[in-house]
Coordinates of C-alpha atoms and ligand atoms in Angstrom, one line a residue:
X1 CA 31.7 -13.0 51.3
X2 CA 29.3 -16.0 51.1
X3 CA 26.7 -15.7 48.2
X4 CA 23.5 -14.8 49.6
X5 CA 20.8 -17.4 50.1
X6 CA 17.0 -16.9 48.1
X7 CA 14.9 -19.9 48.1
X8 CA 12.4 -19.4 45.2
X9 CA 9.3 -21.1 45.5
X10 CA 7.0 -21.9 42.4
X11 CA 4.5 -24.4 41.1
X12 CA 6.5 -24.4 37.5
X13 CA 10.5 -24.5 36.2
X14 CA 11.3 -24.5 32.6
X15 CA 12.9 -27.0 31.3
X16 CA 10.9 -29.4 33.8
X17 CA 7.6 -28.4 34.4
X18 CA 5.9 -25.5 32.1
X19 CA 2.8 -23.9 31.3
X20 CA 3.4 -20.4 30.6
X21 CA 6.1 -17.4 31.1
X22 CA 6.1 -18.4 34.8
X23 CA 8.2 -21.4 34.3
X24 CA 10.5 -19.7 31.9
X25 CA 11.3 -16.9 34.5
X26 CA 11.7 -19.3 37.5
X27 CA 14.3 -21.9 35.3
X28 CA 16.1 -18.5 34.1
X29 CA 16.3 -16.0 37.0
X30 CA 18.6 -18.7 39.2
X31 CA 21.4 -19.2 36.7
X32 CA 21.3 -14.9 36.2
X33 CA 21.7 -14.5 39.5
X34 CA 24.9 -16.6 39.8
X35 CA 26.5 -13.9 38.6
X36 CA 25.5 -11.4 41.2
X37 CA 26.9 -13.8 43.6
X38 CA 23.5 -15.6 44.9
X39 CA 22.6 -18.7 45.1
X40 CA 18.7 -19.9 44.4
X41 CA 17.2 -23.1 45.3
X42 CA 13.8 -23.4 43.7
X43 CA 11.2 -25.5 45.4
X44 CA 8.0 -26.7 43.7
X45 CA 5.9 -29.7 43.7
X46 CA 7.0 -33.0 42.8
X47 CA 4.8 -33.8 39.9
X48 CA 5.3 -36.7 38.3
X49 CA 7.6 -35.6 35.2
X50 CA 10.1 -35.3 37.8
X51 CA 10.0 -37.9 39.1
X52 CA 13.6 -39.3 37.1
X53 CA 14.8 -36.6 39.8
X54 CA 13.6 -37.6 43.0
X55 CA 15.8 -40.9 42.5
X56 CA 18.8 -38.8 42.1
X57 CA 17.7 -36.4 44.9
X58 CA 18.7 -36.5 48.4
X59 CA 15.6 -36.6 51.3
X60 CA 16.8 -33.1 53.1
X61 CA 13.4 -33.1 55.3
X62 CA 10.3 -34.9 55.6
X63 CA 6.6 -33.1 56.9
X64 CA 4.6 -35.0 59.1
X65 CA 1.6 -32.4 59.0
X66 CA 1.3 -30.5 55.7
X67 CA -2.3 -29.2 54.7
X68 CA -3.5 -32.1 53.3
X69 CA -1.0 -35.3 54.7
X70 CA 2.6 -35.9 55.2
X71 CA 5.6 -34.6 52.5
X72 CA 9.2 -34.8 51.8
X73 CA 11.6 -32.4 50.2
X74 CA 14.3 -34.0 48.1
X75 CA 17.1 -32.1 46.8
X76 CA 18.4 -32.5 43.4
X77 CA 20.4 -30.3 41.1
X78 CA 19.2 -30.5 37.3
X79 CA 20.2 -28.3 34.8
X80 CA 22.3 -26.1 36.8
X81 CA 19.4 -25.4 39.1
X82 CA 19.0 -26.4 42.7
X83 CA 16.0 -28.3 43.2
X84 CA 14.2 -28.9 46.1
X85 CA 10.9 -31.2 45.1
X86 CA 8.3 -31.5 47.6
X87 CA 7.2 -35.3 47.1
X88 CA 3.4 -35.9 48.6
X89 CA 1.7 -38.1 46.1
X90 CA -1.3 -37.6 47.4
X91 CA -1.4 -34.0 46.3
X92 CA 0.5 -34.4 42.6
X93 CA 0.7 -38.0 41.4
X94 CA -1.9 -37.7 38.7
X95 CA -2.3 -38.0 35.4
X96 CA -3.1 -34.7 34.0
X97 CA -1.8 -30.8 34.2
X98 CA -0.2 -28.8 36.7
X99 CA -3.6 -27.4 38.2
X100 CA -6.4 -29.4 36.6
X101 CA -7.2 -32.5 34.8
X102 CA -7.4 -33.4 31.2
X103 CA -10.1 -31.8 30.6
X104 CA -8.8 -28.5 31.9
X105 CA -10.9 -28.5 35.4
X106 CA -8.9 -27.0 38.4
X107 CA -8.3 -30.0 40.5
X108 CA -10.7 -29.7 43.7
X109 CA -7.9 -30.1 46.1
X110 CA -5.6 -26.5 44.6
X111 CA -5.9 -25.3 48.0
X112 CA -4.5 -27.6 49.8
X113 CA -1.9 -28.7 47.0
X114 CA -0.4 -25.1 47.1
X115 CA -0.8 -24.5 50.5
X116 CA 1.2 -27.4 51.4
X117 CA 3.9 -26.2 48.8
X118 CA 3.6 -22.9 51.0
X119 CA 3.8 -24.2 54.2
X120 CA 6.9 -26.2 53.4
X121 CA 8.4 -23.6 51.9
X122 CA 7.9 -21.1 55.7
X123 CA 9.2 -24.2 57.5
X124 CA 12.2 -24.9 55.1
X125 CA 12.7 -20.8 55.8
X126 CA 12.5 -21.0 59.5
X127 CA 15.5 -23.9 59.6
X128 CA 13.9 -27.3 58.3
X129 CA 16.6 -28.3 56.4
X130 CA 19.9 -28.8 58.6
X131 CA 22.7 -26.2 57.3
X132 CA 20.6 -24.2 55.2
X133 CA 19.1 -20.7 56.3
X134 CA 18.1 -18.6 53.2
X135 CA 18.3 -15.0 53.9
X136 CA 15.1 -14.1 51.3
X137 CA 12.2 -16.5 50.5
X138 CA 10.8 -15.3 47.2
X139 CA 7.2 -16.6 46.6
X140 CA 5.7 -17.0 42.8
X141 CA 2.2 -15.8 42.3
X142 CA -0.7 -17.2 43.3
X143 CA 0.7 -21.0 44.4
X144 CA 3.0 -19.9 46.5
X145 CA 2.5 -16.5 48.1
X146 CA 0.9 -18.2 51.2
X147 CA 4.5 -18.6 52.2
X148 CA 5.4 -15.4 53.5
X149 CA 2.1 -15.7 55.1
X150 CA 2.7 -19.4 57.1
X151 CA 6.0 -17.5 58.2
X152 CA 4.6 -14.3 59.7
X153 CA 1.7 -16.1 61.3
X154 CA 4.7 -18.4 63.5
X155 CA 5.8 -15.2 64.3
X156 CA 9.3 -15.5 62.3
X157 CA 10.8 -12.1 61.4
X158 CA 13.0 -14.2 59.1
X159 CA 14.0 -14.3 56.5
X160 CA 12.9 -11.6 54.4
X161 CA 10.1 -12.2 52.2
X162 CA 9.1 -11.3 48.6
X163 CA 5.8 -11.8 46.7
X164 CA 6.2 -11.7 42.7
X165 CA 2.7 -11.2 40.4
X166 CA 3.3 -12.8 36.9
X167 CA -0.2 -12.3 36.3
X168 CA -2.4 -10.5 38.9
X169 CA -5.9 -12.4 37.1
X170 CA -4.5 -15.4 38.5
X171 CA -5.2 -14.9 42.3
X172 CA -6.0 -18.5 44.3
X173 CA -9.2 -17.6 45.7
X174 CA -10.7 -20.2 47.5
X175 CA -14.2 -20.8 50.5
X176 CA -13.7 -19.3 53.7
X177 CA -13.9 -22.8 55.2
X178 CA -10.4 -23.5 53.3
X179 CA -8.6 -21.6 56.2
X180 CA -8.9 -24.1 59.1
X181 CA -7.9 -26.9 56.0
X182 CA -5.0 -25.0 55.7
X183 CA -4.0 -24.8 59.4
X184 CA -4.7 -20.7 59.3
X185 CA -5.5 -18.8 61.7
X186 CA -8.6 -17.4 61.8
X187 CA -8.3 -13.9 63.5
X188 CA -6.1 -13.4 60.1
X189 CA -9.5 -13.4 57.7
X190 CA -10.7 -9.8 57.6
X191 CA -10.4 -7.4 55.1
X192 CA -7.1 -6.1 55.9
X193 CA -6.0 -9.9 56.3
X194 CA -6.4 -12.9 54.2
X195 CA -9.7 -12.0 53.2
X196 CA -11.0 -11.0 50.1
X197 CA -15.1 -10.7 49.5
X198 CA -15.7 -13.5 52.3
X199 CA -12.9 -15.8 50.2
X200 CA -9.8 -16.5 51.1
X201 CA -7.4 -15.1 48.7
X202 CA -3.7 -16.8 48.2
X203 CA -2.6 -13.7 46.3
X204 CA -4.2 -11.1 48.8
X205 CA -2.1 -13.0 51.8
X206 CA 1.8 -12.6 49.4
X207 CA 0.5 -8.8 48.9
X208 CA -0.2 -8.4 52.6
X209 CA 2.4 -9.8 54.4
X210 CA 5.4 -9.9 52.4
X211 CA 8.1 -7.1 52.9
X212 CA 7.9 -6.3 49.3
X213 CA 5.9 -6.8 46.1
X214 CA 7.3 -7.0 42.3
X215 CA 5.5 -7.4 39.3
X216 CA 7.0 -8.3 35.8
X217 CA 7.4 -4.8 34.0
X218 CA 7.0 -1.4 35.2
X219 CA 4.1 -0.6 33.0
X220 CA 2.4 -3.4 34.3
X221 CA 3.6 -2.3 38.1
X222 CA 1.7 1.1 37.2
X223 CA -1.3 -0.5 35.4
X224 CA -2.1 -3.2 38.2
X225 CA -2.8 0.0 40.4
X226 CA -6.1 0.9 38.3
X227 CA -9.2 -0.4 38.2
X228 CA -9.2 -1.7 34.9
X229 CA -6.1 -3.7 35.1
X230 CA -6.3 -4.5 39.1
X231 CA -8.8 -7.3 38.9
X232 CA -9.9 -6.2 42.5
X233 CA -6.7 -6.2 43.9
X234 CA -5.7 -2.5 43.0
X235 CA -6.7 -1.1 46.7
X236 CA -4.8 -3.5 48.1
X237 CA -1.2 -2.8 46.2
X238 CA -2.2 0.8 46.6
X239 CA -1.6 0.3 50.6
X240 CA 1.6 -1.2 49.4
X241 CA 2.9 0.7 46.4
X242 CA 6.0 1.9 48.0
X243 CA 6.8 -1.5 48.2
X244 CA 6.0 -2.4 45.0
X245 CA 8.2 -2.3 41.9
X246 CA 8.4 -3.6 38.0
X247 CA 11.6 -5.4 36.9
X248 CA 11.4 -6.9 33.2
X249 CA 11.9 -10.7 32.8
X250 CA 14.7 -11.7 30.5
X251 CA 15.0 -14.4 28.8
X252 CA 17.2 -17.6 28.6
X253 CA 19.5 -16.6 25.7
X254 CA 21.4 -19.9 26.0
X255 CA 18.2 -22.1 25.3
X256 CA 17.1 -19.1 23.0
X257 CA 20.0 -18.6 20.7
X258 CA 19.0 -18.6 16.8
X259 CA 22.6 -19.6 15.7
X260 CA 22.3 -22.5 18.0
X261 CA 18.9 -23.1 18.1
X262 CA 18.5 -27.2 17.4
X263 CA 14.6 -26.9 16.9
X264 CA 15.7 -24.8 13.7
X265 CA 16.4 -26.6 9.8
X266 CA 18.9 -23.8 9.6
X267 CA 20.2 -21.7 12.6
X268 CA 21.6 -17.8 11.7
X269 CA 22.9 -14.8 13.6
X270 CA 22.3 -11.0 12.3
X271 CA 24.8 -11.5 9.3
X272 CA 22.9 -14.3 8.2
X273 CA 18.8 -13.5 8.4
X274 CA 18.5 -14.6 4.9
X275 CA 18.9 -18.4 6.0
X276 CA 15.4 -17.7 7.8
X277 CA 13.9 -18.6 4.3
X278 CA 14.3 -22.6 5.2
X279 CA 13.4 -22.5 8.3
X280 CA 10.2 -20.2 7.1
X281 CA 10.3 -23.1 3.9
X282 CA 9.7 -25.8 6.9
X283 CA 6.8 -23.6 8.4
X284 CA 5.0 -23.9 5.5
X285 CA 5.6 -27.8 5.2
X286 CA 4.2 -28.3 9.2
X287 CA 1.5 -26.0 8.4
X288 CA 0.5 -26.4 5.1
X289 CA 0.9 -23.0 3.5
X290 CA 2.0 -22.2 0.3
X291 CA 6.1 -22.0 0.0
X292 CA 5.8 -19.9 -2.9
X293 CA 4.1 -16.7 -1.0
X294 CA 6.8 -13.9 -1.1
X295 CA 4.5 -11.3 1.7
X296 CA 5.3 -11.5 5.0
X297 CA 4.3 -14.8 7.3
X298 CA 2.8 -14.0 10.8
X299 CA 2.8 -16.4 13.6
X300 CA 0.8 -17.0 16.7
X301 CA 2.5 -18.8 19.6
X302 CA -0.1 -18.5 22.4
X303 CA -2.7 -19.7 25.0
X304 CA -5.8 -19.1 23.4
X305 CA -7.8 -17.2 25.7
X306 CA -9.7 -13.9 26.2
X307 CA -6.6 -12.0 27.5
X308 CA -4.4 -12.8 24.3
X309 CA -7.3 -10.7 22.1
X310 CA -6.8 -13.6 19.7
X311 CA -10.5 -12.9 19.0
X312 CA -9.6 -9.7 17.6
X313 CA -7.5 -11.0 15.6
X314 CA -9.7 -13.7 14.3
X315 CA -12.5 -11.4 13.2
X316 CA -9.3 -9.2 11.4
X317 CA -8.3 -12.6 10.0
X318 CA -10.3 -11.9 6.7
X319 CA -7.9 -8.6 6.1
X320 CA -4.8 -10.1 6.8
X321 CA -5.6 -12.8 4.4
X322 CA -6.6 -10.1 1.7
X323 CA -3.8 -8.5 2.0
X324 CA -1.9 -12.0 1.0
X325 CA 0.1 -12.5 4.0
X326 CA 0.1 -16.1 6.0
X327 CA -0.3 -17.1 9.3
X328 CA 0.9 -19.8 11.1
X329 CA -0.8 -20.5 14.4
X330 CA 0.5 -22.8 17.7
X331 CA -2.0 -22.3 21.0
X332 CA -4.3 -24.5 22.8
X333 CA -7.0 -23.4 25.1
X334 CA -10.4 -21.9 24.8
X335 CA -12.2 -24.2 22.7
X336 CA -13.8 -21.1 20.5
X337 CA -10.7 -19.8 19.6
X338 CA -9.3 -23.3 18.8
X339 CA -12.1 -24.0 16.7
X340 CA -11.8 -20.6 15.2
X341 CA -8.0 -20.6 13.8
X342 CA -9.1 -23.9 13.0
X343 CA -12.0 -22.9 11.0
X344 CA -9.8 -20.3 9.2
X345 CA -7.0 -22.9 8.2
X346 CA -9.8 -24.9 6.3
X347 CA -11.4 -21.8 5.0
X348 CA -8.1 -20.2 4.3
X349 CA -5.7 -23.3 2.7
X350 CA -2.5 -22.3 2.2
X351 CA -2.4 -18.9 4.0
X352 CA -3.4 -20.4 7.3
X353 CA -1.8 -23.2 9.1
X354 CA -3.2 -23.9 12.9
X355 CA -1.9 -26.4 15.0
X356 CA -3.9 -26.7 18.4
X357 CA -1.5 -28.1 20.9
X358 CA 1.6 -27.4 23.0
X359 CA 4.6 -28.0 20.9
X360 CA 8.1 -26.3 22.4
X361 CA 10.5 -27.2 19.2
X362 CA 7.5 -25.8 17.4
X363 CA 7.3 -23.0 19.2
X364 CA 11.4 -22.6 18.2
X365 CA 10.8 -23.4 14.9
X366 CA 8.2 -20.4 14.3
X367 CA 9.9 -18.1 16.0
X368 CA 12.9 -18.9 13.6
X369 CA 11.0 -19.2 10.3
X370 CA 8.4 -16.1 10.9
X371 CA 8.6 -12.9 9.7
X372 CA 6.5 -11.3 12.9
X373 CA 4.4 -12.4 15.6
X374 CA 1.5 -11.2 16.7
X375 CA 0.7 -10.3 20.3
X376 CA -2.2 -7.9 20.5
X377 CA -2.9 -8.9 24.2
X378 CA -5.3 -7.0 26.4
X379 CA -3.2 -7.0 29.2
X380 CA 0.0 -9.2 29.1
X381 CA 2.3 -7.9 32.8
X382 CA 5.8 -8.8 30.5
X383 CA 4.8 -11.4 27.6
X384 CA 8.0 -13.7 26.5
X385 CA 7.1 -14.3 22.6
X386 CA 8.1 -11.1 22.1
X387 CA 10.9 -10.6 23.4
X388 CA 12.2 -14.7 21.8
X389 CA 10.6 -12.5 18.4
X390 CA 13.3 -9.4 19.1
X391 CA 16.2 -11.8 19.4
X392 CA 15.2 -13.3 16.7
X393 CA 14.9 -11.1 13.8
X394 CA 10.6 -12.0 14.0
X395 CA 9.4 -8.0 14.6
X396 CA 6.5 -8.0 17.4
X397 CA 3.3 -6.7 16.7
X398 CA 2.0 -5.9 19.9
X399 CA -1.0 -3.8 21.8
X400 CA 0.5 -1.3 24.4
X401 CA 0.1 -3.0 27.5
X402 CA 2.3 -4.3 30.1
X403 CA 5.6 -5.7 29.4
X404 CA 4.7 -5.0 25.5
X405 CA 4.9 -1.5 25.8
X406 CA 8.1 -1.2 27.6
X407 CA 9.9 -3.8 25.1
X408 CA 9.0 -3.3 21.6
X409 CA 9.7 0.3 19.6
X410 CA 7.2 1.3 17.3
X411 CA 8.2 1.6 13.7
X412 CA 6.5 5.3 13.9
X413 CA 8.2 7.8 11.7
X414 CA 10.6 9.6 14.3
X415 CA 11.9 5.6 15.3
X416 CA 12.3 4.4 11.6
X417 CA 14.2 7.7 10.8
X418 CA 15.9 6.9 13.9
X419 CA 16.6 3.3 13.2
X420 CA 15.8 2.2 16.9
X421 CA 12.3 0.8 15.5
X422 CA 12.2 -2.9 16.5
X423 CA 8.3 -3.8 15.9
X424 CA 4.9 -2.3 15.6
X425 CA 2.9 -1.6 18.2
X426 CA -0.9 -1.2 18.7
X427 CA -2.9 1.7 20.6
X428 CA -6.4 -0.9 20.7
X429 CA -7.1 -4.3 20.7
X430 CA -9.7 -4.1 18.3
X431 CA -10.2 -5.8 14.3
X432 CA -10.0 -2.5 13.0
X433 CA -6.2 -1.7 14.7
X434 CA -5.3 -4.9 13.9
X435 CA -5.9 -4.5 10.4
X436 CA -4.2 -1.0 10.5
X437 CA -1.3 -2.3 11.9
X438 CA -1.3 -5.3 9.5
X439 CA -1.2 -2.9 7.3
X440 CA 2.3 -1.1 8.2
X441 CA 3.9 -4.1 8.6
X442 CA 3.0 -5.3 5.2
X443 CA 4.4 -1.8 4.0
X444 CA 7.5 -2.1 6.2
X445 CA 8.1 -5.5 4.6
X446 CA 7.6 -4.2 1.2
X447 CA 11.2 -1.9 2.1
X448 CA 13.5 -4.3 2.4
X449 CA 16.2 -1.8 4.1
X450 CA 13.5 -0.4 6.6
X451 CA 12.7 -4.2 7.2
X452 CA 16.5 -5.4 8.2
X453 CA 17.5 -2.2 9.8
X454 CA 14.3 -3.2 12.0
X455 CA 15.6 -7.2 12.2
X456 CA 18.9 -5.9 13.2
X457 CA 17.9 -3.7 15.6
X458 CA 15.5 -6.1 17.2
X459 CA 18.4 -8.5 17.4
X460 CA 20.6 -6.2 19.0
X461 CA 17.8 -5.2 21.8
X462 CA 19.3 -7.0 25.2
X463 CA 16.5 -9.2 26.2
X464 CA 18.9 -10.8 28.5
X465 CA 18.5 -10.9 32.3
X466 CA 21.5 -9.2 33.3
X467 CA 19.8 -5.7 33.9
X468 CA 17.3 -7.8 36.0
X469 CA 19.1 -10.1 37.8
X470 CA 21.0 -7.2 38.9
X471 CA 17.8 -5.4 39.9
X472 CA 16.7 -8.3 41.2
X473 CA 20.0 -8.6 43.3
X474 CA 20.1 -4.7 44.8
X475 CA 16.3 -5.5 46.2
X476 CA 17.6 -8.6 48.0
X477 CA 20.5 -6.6 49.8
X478 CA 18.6 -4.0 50.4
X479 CA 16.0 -6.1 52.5
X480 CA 19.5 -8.2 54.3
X481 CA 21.5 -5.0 54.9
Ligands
ADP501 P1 1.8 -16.5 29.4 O1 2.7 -16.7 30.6 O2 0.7 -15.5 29.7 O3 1.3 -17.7 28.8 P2 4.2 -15.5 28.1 O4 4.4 -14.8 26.8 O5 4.8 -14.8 29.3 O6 2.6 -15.7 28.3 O7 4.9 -16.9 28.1 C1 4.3 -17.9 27.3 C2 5.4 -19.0 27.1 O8 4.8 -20.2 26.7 C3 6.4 -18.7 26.0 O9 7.7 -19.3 26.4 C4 5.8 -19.3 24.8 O10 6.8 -19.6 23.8 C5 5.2 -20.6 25.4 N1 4.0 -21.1 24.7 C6 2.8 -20.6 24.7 N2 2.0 -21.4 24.0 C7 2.7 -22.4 23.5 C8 2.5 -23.5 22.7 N3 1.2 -23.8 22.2 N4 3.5 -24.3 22.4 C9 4.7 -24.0 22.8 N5 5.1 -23.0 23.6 C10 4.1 -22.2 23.9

């Protein structure tokens, strides 16, 4: 039998383009699903760090009347992932991020950047591209959840469509005048429709329309059904939570693979954690912290923003110092919370090391030199760090939310007697929990066998995407079949 067909469509792909978890999911998820015999093409923008690609590509179909000018698609594989760029200069040849400029500000234009990525993505679904048919288009948040939309609205009942939230704050809301700009129709802006408080939401229109909804983690799938964790939207997946369902990312365990890892000084597997020291020895050189502190180090690898409750943890900061532990910080974002860990690393020499930037080898090298991370999120619908942390002996300290809460196993008495613990985990984001919690890991530590039972166990934890893809894979079928 022929593999079946899902064309992915995204604004990121790790290794090319990323921001966040999104891009690691989207450059994963395609090589898992090989194995379950079907075959991903990912579309996304053509920004211009790909553009090395689009000279290898191959132009499979050109747009005359995208929202916002003409496009092309160009096919490329890269990385053992099928590529299909969409190349309108116009819309992404700029100097800058993904969605905004240097300074951070959206770019005005979002609405029509994405909705031409959307648009594409229907017409490439309904036969644009000679010889190809996919038999699921499976839309990526915000950016590109439009697309199931452009495909109902020219009345095509295929293929069959699927809307994934990575993180339901993120939402592509947009003026009510952005409709006609995006060539929608406008008997589809009501309430029930594309509408959401007189805007036009992107989000709302992949929750509608699409034959089925999944989020990242089934915690997450239950929370996004409240109030508190819904952001508005929680009425809307109500109508639709028979459709809606929580499968756990994975992550890439070939780019993540501490005994291969070339961002490390000194790789190890679970028979050698010990070798952790020189890599923790480098830490302390790239962030100026004292080599000769035996407590535990913590790290921070992180955007630095409200939802990471990295504010918590910088008003708990005073504790964890106290208690003569490090921390070693890597995030970039909300300027508070920059200038904050970078207050502390002055205040703090030698027990706390920030670097404000986006750094990926960094990133590696923490996660391989730490002795825990700290995630105490507010919400977080999977969170990656943590699970990179389990497969790497670095226990997660996490708040129970999400993805968090259905990955890590606290270190409570019953799991350490047990030895299933695999991290610590949080009941509040708040200084005070923080500090408790900061507390039983130091203690942990302090019990060297507790501590590598817990390394070992975290190591052995699958964080892989087989389970998934192969979750992944029965959803597709059962929408062909
Ligand atoms: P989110 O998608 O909400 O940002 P995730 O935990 O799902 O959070 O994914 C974050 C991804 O981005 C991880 O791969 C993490 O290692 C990476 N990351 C976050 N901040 C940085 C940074 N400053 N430098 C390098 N990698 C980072």
């Amino acid at each position: 039998m022929a593999d079946l067909q899902v064309l992915m469509v995204a604004s990121e792909c790790a290794p090319f383009v990323k921001t966040g978890g999104l891009a690691d999911v989207v450059g994963a998820l395609p090589a898992a699903l090989k194995s379950q015999k079907i075959t991903a093409e990912v579309m996304l923008p053509a920004y211009p760090p790909l553009y090395p690609l689009l000279a290898k590509g191959k132009v499979v179909a050109t747009f005359d009347d995208l929202p916002g000018g003409a496009g092309r698609l160009v096919r490329v594989k890269a990385k053992g992932i099928n590529l299909l760029l969409l190349d309108a200069p116009q819309l992404y040849d700029r100097a800058g991020g993904l969605y905004g400029d240097t300074a951070g500000v959206d770019w005005p234009d979002n609405a029509l950047r994405f909705g031409a990525l959307a648009k594409a993505a229907a017409l490439v679904a309904m036969g644009a591209i000679k010889n190809y048919a996919p038999d699921v288009l499976h839309a990526h948040d915000w950016q590109a959840a439009l697309a199931p939309v452009y495909l109902k609205m020219a009345g095509a009942a295929q293929p069959a469509t699927v809307t994934t939230i990575h993180n339901i704050a993120f939402q592509g809301r947009f003026e009510a005048k952005t409709m006609a700009q995006l060539g929608l129709d406008a008997d589809w802006f009501h309430p029930e429709g594309l509408e959401y408080h007189g805007d036009l939401s992107f989000l709302k229109g992949g929750l509608v329309y699409s034959d089925r909804i999944t989020t990242v983690s089934p915690t997450y799938a239950r929370e996004i059904l409240t109030p508190e964790f819904g952001m508005g939207l929680q009425g809307v997946l109500a109508a639709r939570a028979g459709d809606l369902t929580g499968l756990l990312n994975g992550i890439d365990t070939a780019a993540w693979d501490p005994n291969k890892d070339t961002a490390l000084v000194r790789p190890y597997d679970v028979r050698s954690l010990k070798r952790k020291g020189e890599n923790r020895a480098e830490i302390a050189k790239r962030f100026g912290l004292d080599p000769a502190n035996k407590a535990p180090l913590f790290c921070v690898i992180s955007r630095l923003t409200e939802q990471k409750g990295l504010d918590a943890l910088l008003a708990a900061l005073p504790h964890l110092v106290a208690s003569g532990a490090q921390l070693a910080v890597l995030g970039s974002g909300a300027p508070d919370l920059e200038q904050g860990f970078q207050a502390a690393a002055t205040v703090y020499p030698g027990q706390v090391g920030t670097y404000i930037g986006y750094d990926e080898p960094l990133s590696h090298l923490l996660q391989g030199g730490a002795d825990a991370i700290l995630i105490p999120s507010r919400f977080e619908p999977c969170g990656l760090t943590q699970l990179y942390g389990l497969h790497y002996g670095t226990l997660p300290v996490v708040a129970r939310t999400g993805g968090l809460a259905d990955t890590v196993i606290d270190a409570n008495p019953a799991a350490l007697a047990a030895g299933v613990a695999t991290g610590f985990v949080m009941n509040a984001v708040t200084p005070q929990e923080i500090c408790h919690t900061i507390d039983r890991v130091i203690a942990a530590y302090g019990d060297r066998k507790i501590w590598q039972t817990m390394q070992k166990s975290a190591m052995r934890h699958p964080v892989g995407w087989e389970s998934s893809a192969a979750a992944y894979a029965a959803l597709y079928q059962s929408l062909v079949s």
